[in-house]
PDB file of C-alpha atoms in Angstrom:
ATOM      1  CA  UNK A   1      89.598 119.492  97.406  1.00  0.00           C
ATOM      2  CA  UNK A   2      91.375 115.667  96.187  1.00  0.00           C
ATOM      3  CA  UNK A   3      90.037 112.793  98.187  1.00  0.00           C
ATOM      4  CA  UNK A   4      93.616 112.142  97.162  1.00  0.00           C
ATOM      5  CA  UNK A   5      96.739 112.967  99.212  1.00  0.00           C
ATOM      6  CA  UNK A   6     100.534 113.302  97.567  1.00  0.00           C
ATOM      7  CA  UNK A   7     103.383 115.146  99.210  1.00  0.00           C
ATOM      8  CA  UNK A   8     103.512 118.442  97.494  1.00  0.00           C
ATOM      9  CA  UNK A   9     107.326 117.730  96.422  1.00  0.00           C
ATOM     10  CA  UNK A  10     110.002 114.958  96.804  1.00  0.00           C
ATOM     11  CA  UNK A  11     113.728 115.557  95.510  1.00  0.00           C
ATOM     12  CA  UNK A  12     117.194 113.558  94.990  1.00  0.00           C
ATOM     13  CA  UNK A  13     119.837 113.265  93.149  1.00  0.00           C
ATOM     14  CA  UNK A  14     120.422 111.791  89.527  1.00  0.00           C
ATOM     15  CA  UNK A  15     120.866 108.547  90.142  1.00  0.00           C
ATOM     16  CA  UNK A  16     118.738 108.068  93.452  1.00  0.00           C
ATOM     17  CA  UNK A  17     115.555 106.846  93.778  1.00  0.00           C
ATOM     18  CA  UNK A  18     112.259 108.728  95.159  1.00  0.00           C
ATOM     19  CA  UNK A  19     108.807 107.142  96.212  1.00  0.00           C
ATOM     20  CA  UNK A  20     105.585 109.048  96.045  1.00  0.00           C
ATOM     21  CA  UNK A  21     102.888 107.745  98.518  1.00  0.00           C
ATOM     22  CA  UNK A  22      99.156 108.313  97.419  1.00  0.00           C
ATOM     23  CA  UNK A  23      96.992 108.234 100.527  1.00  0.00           C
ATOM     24  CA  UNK A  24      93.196 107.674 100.528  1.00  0.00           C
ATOM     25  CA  UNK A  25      90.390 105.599 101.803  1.00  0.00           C
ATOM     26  CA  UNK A  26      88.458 102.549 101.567  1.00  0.00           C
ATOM     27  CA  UNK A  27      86.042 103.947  98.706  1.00  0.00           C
ATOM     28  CA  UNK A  28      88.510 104.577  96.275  1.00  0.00           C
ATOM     29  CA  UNK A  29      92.301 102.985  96.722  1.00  0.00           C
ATOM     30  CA  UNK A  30      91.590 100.343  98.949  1.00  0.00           C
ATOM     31  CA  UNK A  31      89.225  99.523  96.559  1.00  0.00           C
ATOM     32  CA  UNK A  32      90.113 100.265  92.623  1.00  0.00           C
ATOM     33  CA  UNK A  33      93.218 100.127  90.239  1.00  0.00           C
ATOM     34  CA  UNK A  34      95.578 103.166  90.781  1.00  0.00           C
ATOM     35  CA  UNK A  35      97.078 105.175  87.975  1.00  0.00           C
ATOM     36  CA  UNK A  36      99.856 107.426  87.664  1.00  0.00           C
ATOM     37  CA  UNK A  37     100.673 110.632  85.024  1.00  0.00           C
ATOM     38  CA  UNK A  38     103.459 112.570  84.627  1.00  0.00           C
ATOM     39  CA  UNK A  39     103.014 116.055  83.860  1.00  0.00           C
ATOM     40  CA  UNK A  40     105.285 118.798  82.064  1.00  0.00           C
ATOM     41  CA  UNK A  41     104.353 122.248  82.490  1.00  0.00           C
ATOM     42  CA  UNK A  42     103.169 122.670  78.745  1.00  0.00           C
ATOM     43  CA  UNK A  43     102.334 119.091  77.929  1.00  0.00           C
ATOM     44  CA  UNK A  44      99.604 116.819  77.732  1.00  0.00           C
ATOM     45  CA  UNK A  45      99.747 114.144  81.258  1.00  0.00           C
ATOM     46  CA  UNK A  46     101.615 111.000  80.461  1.00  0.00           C
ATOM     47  CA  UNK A  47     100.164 107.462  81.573  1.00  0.00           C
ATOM     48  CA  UNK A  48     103.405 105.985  83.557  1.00  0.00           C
ATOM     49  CA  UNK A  49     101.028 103.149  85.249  1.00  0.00           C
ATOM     50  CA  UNK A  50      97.916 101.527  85.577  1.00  0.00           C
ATOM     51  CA  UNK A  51      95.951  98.597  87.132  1.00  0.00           C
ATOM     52  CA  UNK A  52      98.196 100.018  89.791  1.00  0.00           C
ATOM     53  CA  UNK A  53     101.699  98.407  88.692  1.00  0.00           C
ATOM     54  CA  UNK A  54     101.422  97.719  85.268  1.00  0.00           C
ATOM     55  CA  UNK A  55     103.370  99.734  83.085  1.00  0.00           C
ATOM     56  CA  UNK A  56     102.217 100.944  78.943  1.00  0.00           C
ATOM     57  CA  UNK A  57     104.316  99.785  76.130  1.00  0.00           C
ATOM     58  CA  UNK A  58     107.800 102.529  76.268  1.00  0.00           C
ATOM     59  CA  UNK A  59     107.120 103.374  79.677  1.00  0.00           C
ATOM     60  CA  UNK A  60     110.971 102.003  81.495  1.00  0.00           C
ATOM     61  CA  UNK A  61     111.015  99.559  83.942  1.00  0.00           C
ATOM     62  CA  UNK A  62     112.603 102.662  86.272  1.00  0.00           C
ATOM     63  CA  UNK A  63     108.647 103.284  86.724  1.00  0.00           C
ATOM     64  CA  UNK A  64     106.927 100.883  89.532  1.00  0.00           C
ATOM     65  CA  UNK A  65     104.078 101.054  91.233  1.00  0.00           C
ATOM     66  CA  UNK A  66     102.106  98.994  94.038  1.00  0.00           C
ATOM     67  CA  UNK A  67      99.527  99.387  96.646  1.00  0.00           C
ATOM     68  CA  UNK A  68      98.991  98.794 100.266  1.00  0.00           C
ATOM     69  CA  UNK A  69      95.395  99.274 102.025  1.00  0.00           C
ATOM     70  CA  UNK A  70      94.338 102.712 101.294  1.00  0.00           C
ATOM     71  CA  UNK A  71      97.719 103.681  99.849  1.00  0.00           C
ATOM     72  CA  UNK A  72      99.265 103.501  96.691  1.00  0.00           C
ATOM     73  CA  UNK A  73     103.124 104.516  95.682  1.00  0.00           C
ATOM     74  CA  UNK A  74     105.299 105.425  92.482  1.00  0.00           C
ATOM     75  CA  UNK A  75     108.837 104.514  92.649  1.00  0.00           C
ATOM     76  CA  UNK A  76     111.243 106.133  90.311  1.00  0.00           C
ATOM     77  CA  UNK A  77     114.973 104.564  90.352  1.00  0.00           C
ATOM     78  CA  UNK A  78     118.114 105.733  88.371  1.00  0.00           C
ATOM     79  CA  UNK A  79     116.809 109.533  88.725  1.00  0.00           C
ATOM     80  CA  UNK A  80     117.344 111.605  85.858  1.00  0.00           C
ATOM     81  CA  UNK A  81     116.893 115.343  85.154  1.00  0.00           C
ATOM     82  CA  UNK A  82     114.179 114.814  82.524  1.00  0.00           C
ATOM     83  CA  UNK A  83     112.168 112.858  85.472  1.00  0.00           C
ATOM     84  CA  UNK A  84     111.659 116.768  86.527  1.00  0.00           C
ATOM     85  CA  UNK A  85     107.911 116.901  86.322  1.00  0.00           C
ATOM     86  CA  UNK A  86     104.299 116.937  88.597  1.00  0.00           C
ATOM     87  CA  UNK A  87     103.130 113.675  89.236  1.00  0.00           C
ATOM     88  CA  UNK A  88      99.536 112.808  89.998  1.00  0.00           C
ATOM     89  CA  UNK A  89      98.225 109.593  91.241  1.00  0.00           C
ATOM     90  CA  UNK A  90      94.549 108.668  90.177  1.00  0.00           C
ATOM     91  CA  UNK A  91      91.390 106.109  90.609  1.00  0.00           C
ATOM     92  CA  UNK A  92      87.766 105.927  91.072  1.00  0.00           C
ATOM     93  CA  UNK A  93      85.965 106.570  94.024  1.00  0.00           C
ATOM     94  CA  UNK A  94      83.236 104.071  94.502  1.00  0.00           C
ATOM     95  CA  UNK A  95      81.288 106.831  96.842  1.00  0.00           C
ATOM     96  CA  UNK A  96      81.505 109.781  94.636  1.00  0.00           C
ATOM     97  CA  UNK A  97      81.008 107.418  91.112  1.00  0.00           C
ATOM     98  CA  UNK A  98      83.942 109.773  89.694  1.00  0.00           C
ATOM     99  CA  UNK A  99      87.416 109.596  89.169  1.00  0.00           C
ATOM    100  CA  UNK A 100      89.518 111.665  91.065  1.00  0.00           C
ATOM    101  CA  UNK A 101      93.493 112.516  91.089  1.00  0.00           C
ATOM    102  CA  UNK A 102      95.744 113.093  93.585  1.00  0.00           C
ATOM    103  CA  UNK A 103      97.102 116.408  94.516  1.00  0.00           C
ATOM    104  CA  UNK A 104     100.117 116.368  92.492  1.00  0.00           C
ATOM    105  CA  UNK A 105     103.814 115.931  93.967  1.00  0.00           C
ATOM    106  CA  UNK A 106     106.829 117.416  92.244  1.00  0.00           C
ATOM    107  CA  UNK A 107     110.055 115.970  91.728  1.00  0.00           C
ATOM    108  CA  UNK A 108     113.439 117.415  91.807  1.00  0.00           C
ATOM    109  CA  UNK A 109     115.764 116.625  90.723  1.00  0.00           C
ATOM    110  CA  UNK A 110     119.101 117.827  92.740  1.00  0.00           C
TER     111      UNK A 110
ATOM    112  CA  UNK B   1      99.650 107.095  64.893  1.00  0.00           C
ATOM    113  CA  UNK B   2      96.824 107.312  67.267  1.00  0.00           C
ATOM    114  CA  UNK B   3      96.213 111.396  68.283  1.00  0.00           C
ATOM    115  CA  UNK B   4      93.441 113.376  69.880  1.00  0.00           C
ATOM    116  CA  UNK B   5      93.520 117.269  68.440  1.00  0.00           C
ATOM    117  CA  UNK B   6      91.746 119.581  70.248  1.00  0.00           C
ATOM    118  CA  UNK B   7      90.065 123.075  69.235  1.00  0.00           C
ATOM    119  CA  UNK B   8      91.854 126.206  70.126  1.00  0.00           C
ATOM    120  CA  UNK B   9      91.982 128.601  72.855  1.00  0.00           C
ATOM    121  CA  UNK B  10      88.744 130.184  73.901  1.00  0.00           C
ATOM    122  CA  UNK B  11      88.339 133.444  76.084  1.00  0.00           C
ATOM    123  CA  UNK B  12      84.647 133.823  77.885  1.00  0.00           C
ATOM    124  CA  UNK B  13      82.226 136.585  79.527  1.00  0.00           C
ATOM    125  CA  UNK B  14      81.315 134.911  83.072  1.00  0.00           C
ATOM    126  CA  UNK B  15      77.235 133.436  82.284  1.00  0.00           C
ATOM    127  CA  UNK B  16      78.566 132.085  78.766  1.00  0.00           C
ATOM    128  CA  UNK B  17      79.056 128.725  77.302  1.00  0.00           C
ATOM    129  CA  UNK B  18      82.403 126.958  75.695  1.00  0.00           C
ATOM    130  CA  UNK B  19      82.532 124.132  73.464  1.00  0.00           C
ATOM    131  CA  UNK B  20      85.413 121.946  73.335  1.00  0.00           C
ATOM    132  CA  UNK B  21      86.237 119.051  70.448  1.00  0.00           C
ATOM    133  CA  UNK B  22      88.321 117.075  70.470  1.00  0.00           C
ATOM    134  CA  UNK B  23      89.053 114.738  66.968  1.00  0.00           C
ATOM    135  CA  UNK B  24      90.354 111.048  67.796  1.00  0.00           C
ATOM    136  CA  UNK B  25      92.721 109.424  64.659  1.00  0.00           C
ATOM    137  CA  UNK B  26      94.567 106.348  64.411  1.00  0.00           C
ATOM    138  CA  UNK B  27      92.129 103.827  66.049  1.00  0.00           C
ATOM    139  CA  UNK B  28      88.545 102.767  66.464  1.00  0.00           C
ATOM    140  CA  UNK B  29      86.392 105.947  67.676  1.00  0.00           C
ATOM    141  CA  UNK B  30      83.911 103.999  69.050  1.00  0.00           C
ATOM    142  CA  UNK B  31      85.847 101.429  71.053  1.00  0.00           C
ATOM    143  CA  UNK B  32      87.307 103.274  73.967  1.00  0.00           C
ATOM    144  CA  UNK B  33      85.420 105.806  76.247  1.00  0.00           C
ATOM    145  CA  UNK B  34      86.459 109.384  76.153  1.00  0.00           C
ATOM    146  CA  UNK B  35      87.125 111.395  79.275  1.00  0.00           C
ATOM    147  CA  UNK B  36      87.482 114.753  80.084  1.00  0.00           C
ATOM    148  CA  UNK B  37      90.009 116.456  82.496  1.00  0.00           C
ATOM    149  CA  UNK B  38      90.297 119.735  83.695  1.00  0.00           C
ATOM    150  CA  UNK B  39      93.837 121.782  85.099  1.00  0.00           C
ATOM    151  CA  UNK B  40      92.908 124.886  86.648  1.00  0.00           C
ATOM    152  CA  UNK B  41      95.950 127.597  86.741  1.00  0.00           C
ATOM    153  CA  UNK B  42      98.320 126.220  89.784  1.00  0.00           C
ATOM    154  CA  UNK B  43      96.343 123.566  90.365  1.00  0.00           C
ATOM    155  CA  UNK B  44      95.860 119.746  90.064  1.00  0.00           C
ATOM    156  CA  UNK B  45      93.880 117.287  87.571  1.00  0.00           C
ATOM    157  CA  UNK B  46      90.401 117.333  87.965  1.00  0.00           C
ATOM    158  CA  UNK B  47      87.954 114.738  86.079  1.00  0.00           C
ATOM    159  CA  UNK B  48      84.736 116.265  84.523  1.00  0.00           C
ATOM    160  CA  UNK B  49      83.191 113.320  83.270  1.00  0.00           C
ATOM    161  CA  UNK B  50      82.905 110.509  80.480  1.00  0.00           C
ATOM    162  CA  UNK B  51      81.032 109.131  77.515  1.00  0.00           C
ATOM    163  CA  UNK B  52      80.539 106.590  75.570  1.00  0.00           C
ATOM    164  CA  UNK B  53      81.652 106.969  71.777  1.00  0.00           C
ATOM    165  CA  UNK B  54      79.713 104.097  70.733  1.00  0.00           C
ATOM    166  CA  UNK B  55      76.632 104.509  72.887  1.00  0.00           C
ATOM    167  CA  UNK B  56      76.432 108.304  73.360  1.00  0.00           C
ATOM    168  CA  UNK B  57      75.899 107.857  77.440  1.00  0.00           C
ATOM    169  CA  UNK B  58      77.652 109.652  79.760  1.00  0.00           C
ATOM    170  CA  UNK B  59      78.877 110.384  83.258  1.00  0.00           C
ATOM    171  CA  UNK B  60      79.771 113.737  84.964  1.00  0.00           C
ATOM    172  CA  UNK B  61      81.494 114.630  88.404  1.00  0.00           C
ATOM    173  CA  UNK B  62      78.474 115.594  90.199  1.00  0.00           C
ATOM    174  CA  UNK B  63      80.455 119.013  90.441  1.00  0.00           C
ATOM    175  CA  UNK B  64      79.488 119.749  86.528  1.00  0.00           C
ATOM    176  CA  UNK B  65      76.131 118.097  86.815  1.00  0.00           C
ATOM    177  CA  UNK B  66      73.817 120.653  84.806  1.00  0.00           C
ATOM    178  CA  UNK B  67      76.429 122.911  83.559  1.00  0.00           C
ATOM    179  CA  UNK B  68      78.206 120.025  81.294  1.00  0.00           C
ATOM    180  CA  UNK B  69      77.232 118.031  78.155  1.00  0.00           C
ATOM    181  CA  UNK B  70      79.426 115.727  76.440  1.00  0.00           C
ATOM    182  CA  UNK B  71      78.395 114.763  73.095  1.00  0.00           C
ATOM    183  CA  UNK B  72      80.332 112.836  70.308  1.00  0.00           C
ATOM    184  CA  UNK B  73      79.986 113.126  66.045  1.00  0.00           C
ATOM    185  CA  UNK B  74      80.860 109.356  65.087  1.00  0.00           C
ATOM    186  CA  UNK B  75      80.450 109.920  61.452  1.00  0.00           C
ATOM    187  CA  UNK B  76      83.542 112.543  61.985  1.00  0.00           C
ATOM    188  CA  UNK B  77      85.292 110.760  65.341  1.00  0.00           C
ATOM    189  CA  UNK B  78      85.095 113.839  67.031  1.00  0.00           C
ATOM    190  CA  UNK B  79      83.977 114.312  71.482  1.00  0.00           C
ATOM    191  CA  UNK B  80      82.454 117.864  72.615  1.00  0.00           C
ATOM    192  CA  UNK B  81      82.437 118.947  75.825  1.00  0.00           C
ATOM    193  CA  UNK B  82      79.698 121.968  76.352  1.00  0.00           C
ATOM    194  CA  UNK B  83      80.174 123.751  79.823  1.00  0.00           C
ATOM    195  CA  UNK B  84      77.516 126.436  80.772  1.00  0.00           C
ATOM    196  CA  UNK B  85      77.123 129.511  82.839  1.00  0.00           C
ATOM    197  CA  UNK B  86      81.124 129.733  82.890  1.00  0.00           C
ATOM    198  CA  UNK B  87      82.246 131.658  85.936  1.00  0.00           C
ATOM    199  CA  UNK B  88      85.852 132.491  86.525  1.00  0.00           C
ATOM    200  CA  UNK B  89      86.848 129.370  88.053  1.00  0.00           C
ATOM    201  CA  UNK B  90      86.508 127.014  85.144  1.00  0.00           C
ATOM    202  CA  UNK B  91      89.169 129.312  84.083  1.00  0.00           C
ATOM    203  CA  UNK B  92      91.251 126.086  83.259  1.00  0.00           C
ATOM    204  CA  UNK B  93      92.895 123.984  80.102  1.00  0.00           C
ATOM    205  CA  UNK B  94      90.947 121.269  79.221  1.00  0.00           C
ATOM    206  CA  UNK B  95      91.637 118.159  78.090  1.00  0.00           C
ATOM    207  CA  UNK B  96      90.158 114.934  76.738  1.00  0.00           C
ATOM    208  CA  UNK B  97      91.656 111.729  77.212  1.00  0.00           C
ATOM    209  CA  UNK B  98      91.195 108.101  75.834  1.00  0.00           C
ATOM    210  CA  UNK B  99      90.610 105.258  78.279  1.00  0.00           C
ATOM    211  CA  UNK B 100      93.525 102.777  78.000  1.00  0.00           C
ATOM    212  CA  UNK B 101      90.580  99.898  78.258  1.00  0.00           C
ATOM    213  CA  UNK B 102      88.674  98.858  75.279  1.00  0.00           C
ATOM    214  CA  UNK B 103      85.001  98.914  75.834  1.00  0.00           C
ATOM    215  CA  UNK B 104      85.234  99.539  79.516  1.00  0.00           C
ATOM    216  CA  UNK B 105      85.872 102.858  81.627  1.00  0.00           C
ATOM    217  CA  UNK B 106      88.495 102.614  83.940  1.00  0.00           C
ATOM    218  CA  UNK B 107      90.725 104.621  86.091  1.00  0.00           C
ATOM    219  CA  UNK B 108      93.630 104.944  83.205  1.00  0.00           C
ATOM    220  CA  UNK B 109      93.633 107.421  80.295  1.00  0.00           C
ATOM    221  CA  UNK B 110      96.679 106.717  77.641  1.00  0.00           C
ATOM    222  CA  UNK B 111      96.432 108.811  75.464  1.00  0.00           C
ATOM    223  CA  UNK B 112      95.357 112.802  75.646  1.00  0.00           C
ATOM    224  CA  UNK B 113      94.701 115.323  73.669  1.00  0.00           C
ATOM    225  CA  UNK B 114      96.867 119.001  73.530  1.00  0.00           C
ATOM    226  CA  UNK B 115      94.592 120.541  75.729  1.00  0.00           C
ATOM    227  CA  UNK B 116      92.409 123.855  75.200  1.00  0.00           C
ATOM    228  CA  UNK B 117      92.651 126.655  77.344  1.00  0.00           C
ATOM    229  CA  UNK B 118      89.402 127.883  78.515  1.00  0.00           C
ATOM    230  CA  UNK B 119      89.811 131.764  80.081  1.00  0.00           C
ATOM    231  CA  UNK B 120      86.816 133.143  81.611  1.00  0.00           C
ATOM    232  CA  UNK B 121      86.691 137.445  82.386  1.00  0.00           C
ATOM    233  CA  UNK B 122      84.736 140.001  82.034  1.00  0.00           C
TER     234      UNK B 122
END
């Protein structure tokens, strides 16, 4: 069970632009960097951000991410069909001393 | 280029043990902890724990706390994860994963391995 809470899917069109919300508590979020991975059935997770908004060398400025209280969120803009993929947000939790991942949200794209 | 290659596949009686390695090219071993991640079938990331390359120590979920080991060869750049009295649920593909932090763990893993899928069944 993830002390970590993501919609289990989001969707729009190429073009648009979705927002996955991460939602947890005090002991992790609202107090650590988040991360976020994109994941292709097959493939190995890909870093898209950490320190919660910075972004790793290749990684297009389409990616954002920022944090609010207990909740973090991954913005995609200019949608495109190889976006198609699970995305899971992760930190460390300060009361379990582990790091833990979100529950994964996938993304359609319509 | 910087790559982590991991062993193959590996099918398991329920009460066994797996080992896992996972070889790190391309940069300083010992400079970035190693972490290890686990993907059940239909189901999210899970993190199993950490360690040290240039130290040795490490840091398990309390979830794998006496059933994991995580070891590393630094004359060879090579992690092992060790998981014991396998049932079917750590049916999974496991993967190790560099910290994106030199000399620090952190939250952020940039680079991973191929992952190795672990089946457990009588």
């Amino acid at each position: 069970q993830s002390v970590l809470t993501q919609p289990p899917s989001v969707s729009a069109a190429p073009g648009q632009k979705v927002t996955i919300s991460c939602s947890g508590s005090s002991s992790n979020i609202g107090d650590n960097y988040v991360s976020w991975y994109q994941h292709l059935p097959g493939t190995a997770p890909k870093l898209l951000i950490y320190d919660t908004y910075k972004r790793p060398s290749g990684i297009p400025d389409r990616f954002s991410g920022s944090k609010s209280g207990t909740s973090a969120t991954l913005g995609i803009t200019g949608l495109q069909t190889g976006d198609e993929a699970d995305y899971y947000c992760g930190t460390w939790d300060s009361s379990l001393s582990a790091n833990v991942f979100g529950t994964g949200t996938k993304v359609t794209v319509l | 280029q910087v790559q982590l290659v991991q062993s193959g596949a590996e099918v398991k009686k329920p009460g066994a043990s797996v080992r896992v390695s996972c070889k790190a090219s391309g940069y300083t071993f010992t400079s970035y902890y190693m972490h290890w991640v686990r993907q059940a079938p239909g189901q999210g990331l899970e993190w199993t724990g950490v360690i040290n390359p240039s130290a040795g120590t490490t840091s398990y979920a309390q979830k794998f706390q006496g059933r994991v080991t995580m070891t590393r060869d630094t004359s060879t750049s090579t992690v092992y994860m060790e998981l014991t009295s396998l049932r079917s649920e750590d049916t999974a593909v496991y993967y190790c994963a560099r910290d994106q932090e030199v000399s620090l763990p952190t939250e952020a893993f940039d680079i991973w391995g191929q992952g190795t899928m672990v089946t457990v069944s009588s």
